[in-house]
C-alpha positions as a printed Julia matrix, in Angstrom:
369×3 Matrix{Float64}:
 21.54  -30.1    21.76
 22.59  -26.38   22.23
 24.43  -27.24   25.43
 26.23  -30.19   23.56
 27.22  -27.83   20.59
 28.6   -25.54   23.14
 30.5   -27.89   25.19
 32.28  -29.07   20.89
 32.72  -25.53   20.88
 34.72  -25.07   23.89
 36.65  -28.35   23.48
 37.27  -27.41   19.4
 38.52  -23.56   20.95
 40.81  -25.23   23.06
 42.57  -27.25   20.24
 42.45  -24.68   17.82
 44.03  -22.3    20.23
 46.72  -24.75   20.95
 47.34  -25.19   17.27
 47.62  -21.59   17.1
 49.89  -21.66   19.82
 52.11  -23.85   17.82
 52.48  -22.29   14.92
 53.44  -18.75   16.74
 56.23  -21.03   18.77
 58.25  -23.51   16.73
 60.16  -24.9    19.39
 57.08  -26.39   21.41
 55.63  -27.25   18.36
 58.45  -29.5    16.92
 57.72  -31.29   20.22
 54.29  -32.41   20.13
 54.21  -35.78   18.57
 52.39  -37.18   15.72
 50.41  -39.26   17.57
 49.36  -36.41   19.97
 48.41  -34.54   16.76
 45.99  -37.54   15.19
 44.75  -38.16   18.7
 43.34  -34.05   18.52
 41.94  -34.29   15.44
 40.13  -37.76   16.07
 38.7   -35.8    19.25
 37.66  -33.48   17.06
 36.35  -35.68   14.34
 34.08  -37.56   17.17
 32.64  -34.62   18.54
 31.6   -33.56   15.37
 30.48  -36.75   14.62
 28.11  -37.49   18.02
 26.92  -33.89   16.8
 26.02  -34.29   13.35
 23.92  -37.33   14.52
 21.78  -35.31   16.8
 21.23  -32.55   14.29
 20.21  -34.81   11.86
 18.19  -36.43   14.22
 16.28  -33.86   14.71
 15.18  -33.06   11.29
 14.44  -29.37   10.63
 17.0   -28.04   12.81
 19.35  -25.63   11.04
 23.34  -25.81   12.73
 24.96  -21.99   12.13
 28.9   -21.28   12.8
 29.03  -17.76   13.26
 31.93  -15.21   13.88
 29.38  -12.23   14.02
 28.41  -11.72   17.74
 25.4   -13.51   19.55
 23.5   -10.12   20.36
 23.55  -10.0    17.05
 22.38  -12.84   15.2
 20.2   -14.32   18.39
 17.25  -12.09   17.71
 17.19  -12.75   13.86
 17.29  -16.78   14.46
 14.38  -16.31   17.22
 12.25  -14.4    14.61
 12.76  -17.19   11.94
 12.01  -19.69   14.12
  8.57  -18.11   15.62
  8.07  -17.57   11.52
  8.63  -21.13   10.24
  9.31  -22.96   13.4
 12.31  -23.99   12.35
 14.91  -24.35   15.52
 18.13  -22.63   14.74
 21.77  -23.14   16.7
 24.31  -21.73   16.73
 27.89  -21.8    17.71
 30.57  -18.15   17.33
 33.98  -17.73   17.22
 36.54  -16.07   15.2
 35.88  -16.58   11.81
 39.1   -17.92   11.01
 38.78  -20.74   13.81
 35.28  -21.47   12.08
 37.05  -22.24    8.61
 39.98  -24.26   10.43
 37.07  -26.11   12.23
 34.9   -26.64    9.26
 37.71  -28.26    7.29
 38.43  -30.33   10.52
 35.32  -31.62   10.55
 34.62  -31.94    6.48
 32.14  -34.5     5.58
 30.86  -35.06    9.58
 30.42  -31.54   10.63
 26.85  -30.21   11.83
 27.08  -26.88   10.38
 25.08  -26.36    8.03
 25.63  -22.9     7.74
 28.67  -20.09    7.71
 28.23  -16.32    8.84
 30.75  -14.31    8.76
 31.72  -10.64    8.23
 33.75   -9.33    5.46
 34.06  -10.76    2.12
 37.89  -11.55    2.79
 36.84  -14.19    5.59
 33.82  -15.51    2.68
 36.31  -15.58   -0.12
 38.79  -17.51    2.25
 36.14  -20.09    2.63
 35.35  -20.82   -0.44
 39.47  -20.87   -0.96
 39.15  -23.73    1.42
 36.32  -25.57    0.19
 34.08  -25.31    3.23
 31.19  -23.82    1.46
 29.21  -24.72   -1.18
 27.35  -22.92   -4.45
 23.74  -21.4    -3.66
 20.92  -21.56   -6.6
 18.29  -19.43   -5.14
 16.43  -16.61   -7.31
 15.21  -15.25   -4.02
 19.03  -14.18   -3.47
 19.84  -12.82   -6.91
 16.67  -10.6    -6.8
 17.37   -9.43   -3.24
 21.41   -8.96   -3.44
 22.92   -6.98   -5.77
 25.53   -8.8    -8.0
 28.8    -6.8    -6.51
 27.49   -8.35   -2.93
 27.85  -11.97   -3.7
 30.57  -14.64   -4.79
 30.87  -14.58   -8.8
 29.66  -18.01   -8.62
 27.11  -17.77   -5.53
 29.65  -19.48   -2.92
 28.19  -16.73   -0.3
 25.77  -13.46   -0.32
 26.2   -10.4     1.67
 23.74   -9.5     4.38
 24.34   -6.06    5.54
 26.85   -3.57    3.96
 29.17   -1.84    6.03
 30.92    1.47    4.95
 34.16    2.2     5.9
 34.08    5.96    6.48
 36.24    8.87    7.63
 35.22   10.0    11.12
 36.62   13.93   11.73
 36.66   16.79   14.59
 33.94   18.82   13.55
 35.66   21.74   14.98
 38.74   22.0    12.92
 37.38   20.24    9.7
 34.88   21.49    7.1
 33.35   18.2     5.3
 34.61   20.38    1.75
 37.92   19.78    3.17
 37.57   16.26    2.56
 37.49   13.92   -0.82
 38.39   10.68   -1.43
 40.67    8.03    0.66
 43.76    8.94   -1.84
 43.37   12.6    -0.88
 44.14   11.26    2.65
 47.57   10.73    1.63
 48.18   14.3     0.62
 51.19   15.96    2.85
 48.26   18.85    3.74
 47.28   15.79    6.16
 50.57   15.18    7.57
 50.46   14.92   11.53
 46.5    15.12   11.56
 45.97   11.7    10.46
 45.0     8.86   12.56
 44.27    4.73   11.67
 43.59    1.34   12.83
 46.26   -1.28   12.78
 46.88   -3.15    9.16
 46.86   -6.59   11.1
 42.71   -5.79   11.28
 40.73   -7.52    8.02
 38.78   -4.26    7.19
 41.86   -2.2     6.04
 43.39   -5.24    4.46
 40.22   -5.16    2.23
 40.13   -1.64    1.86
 43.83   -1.61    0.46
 42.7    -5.14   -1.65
 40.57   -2.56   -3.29
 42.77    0.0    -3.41
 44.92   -2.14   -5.44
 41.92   -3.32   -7.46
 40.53    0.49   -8.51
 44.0     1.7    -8.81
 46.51   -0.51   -9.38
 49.53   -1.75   -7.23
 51.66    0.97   -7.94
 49.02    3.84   -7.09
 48.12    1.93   -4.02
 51.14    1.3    -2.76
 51.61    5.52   -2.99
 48.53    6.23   -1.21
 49.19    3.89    1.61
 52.65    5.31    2.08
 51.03    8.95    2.26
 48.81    7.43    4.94
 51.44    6.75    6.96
 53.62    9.33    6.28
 50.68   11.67    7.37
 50.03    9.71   10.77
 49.74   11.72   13.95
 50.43    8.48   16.58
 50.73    4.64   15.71
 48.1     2.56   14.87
 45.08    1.62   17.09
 43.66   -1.42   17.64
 40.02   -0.67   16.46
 38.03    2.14   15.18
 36.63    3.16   18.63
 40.17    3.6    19.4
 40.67    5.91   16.65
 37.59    8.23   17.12
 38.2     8.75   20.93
 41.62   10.31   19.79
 39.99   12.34   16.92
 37.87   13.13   20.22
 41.05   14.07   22.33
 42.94   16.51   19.66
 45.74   13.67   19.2
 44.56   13.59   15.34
 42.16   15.27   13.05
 40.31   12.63   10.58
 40.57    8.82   10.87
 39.26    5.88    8.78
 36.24    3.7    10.61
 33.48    1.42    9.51
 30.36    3.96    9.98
 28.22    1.95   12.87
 31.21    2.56   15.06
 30.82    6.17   14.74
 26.98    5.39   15.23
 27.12    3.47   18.21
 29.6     6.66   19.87
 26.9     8.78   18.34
 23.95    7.1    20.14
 25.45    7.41   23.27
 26.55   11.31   23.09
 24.08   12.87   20.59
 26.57   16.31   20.81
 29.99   14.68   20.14
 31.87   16.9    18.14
 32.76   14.38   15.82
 30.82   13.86   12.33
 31.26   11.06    9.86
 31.97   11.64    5.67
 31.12    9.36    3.09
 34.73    9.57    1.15
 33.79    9.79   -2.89
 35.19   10.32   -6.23
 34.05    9.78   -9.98
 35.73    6.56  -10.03
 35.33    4.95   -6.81
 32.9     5.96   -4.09
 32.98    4.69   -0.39
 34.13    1.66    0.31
 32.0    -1.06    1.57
 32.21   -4.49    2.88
 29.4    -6.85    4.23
 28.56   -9.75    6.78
 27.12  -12.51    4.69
 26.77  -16.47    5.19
 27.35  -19.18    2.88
 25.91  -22.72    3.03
 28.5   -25.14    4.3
 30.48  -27.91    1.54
 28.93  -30.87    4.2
 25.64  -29.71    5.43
 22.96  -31.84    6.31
 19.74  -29.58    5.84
 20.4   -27.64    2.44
 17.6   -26.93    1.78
 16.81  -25.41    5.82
 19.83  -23.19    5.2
 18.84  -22.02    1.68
 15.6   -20.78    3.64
 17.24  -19.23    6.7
 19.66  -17.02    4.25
 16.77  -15.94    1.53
 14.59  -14.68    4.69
 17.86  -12.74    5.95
 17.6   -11.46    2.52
 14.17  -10.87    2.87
 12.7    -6.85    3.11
 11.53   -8.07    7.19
 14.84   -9.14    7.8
 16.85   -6.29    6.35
 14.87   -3.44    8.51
 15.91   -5.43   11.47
 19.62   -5.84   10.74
 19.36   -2.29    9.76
 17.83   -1.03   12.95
 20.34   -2.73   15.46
 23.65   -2.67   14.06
 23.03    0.71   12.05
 24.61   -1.35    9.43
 23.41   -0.69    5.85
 20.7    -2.79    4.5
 22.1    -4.98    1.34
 18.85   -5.32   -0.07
 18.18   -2.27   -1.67
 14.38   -2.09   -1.48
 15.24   -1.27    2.47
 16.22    2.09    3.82
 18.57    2.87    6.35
 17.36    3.75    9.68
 17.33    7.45   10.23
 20.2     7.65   11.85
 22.44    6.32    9.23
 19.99    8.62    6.58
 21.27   11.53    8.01
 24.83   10.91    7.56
 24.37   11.64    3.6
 23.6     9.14    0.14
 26.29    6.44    0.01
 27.82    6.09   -3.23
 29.12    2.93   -2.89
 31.97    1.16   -5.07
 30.17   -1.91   -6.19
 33.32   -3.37   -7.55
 32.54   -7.0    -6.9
 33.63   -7.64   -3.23
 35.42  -10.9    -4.13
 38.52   -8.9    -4.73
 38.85   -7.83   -1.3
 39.64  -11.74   -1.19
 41.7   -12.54   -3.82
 44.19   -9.4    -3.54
 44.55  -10.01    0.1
 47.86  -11.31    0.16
 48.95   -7.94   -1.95
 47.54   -6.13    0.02
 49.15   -7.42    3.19
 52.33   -7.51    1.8
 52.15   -3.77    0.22
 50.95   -2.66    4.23
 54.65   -4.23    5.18
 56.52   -2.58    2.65
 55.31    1.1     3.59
 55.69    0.32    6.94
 51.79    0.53    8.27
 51.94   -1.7    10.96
């Protein structure tokens, strides 16, 4: 069965990436035929179809489509099954393939379950009608309300601060405040960030916009860039090793980055600040899962989520991706502890969704590429 899922999820990779190289060239795409198009999706449908036979076949069996990586979620799906018995597969991939793949399978999909992280990925599910309302008190007593869809469509799992990272030998943590204080000429040349085209600071500007309006947004984000040292990098490892090199002084990264870096050197002179204000607090996003619009084993998925929820889970998801816990009866490991109390904004999450678009677009117009 696993091998089977794998092979779909090759073949489905294969088309999706040739959609994707379609849209991104016009030319070859105006010459692909319409026939060549319905045969793809037919492939796809039938794959999905031979699939969805076996899993339901095979009763219990819970189908997962995640985009968070398999070191990651393997060892959680092992425990549940040794718990319950319950076999668990699973297929990854970007999460944005996932969604395109869910609504090419719709009704004869075997997913019966969507992990993703960041709430911009969940909220574009539910956009797309791949996912389906959860009624489960076990949730609502384990997630806090600014963690989950308005209307239950998805919970979060872990919560994931983005941070500023800083050289520790030019930078007192009082010389630090809040993310608007970033865009404060005092920082000009010493600042350093990931690219815009990455989800994370999309979401962090959606809130931005959210806390402070488009028009104060749109001046903060222009101070960030105004105040950058070099272009953007492509991730947030990126941007710490060049806080670590003297190219910048402070940077903006989700905190297990700077945990992982800090696990392997124990004396690297960079330390992480929780940025906070009266109004806002840090910034935080989550990985979370959803139940999928089609699955065949509801009630298998509703299970597998509530014990992620659960206080046995949470340590574990808290212990190897130094992620925070979203269930607050769970502490952070030690590690994460010592970097100080997170004050997190608990504006609901689904707005790092649903101002997306603005956000995007408000990135362009300052020029943060």
């Amino acid at each position: 069965m696993k091998q089977q899922i794998l092979t779909i999820a090759v073949a489905t990779s294969v088309l999706l990436a040739a959609c994707d190289t379609q849209k991104d060239d016009g030319k070859a795409a105006s010459k692909q035929t319409v026939s060549e198009k319905t045969a793809s999706k037919q492939a796809m449908a039938n794959s999905a179809t031979e699939t969805k036979a076996e899993s339901l076949a095979s009763n219990d069996e819970i189908v997962v489509y995640s985009s968070r990586k398999e070191h990651l979620i393997k060892p959680f799906f092992e425990e549940f099954t040794a718990n319950t018995g319950i076999p668990v597969k699973y297929v990854t991939d970007k999460a944005g393939a996932l969604v395109t793949r869910l609504k090419a399978e719709g009704e004869r999909t075997p997913a019966d379950i969507f992990m993703t992280v960041d709430a911009g990925n969940l909220w574009l599910a539910r956009q797309e009608e791949v996912v389906q309302p959860i009624d489960s008190a076990v949730l609502e007593a384990n997630i806090p309300d600014y963690l989950q869809d308005p209307d239950n469509h998805w919970f979060g799992l872990t919560v994931r601060a983005r941070t500023m990272v800083y050289d520790a030998n030019k930078i007192k943590p009082s010389d630090l405040s809040s993310y608007e204080d970033l865009a404060d000429p005092k920082w000009k040349g010493r600042l350093c960030l990931r690219t815009s085209k990455k989800v994370y600071n999309q979401s962090l500007v959606a809130m931005l916009i959210a806390r402070h309006g488009q028009a104060k947004a749109e001046s903060i984000v222009q101070g960030w860039v105004d105040n950058l040292a070099t272009a953007p990098f492509s991730n947030d490892t990126k941007v710490m090793k060049a806080i670590e090199a003297g190219q910048c002084e402070v940077g903006i990264v989700n905190s297990y980055y700077f945990g992982r870096l800090q696990k392997e050197d124990p004396s690297i002179g960079l330390a992480l600040y929780l940025p906070e204000d009266s109004a806002q607090g840090t910034h935080v996003n989550i990985s979370g899962a959803a139940i999928t619009k089609h699955a065949g084993n509801v009630a298998g998925a509703q299970q597998l989520i509530e014990w992620l929820s659960s206080e046995a889970a949470q340590k574990m998801y808290a212990g190897l991706n130094m992620e925070y816990p979203a269930n607050p009866k769970v502490e952070p490991v030690e590690q994460v502890k010592a970097w100080g109390e997170l004050k997190a904004d608990d504006m609901n999450l689904s707005k790092a969704g649903e101002l997306q678009a603005q956000s995007v677009q408000l990135m362009d117009r300052v020029g943060y590429k």
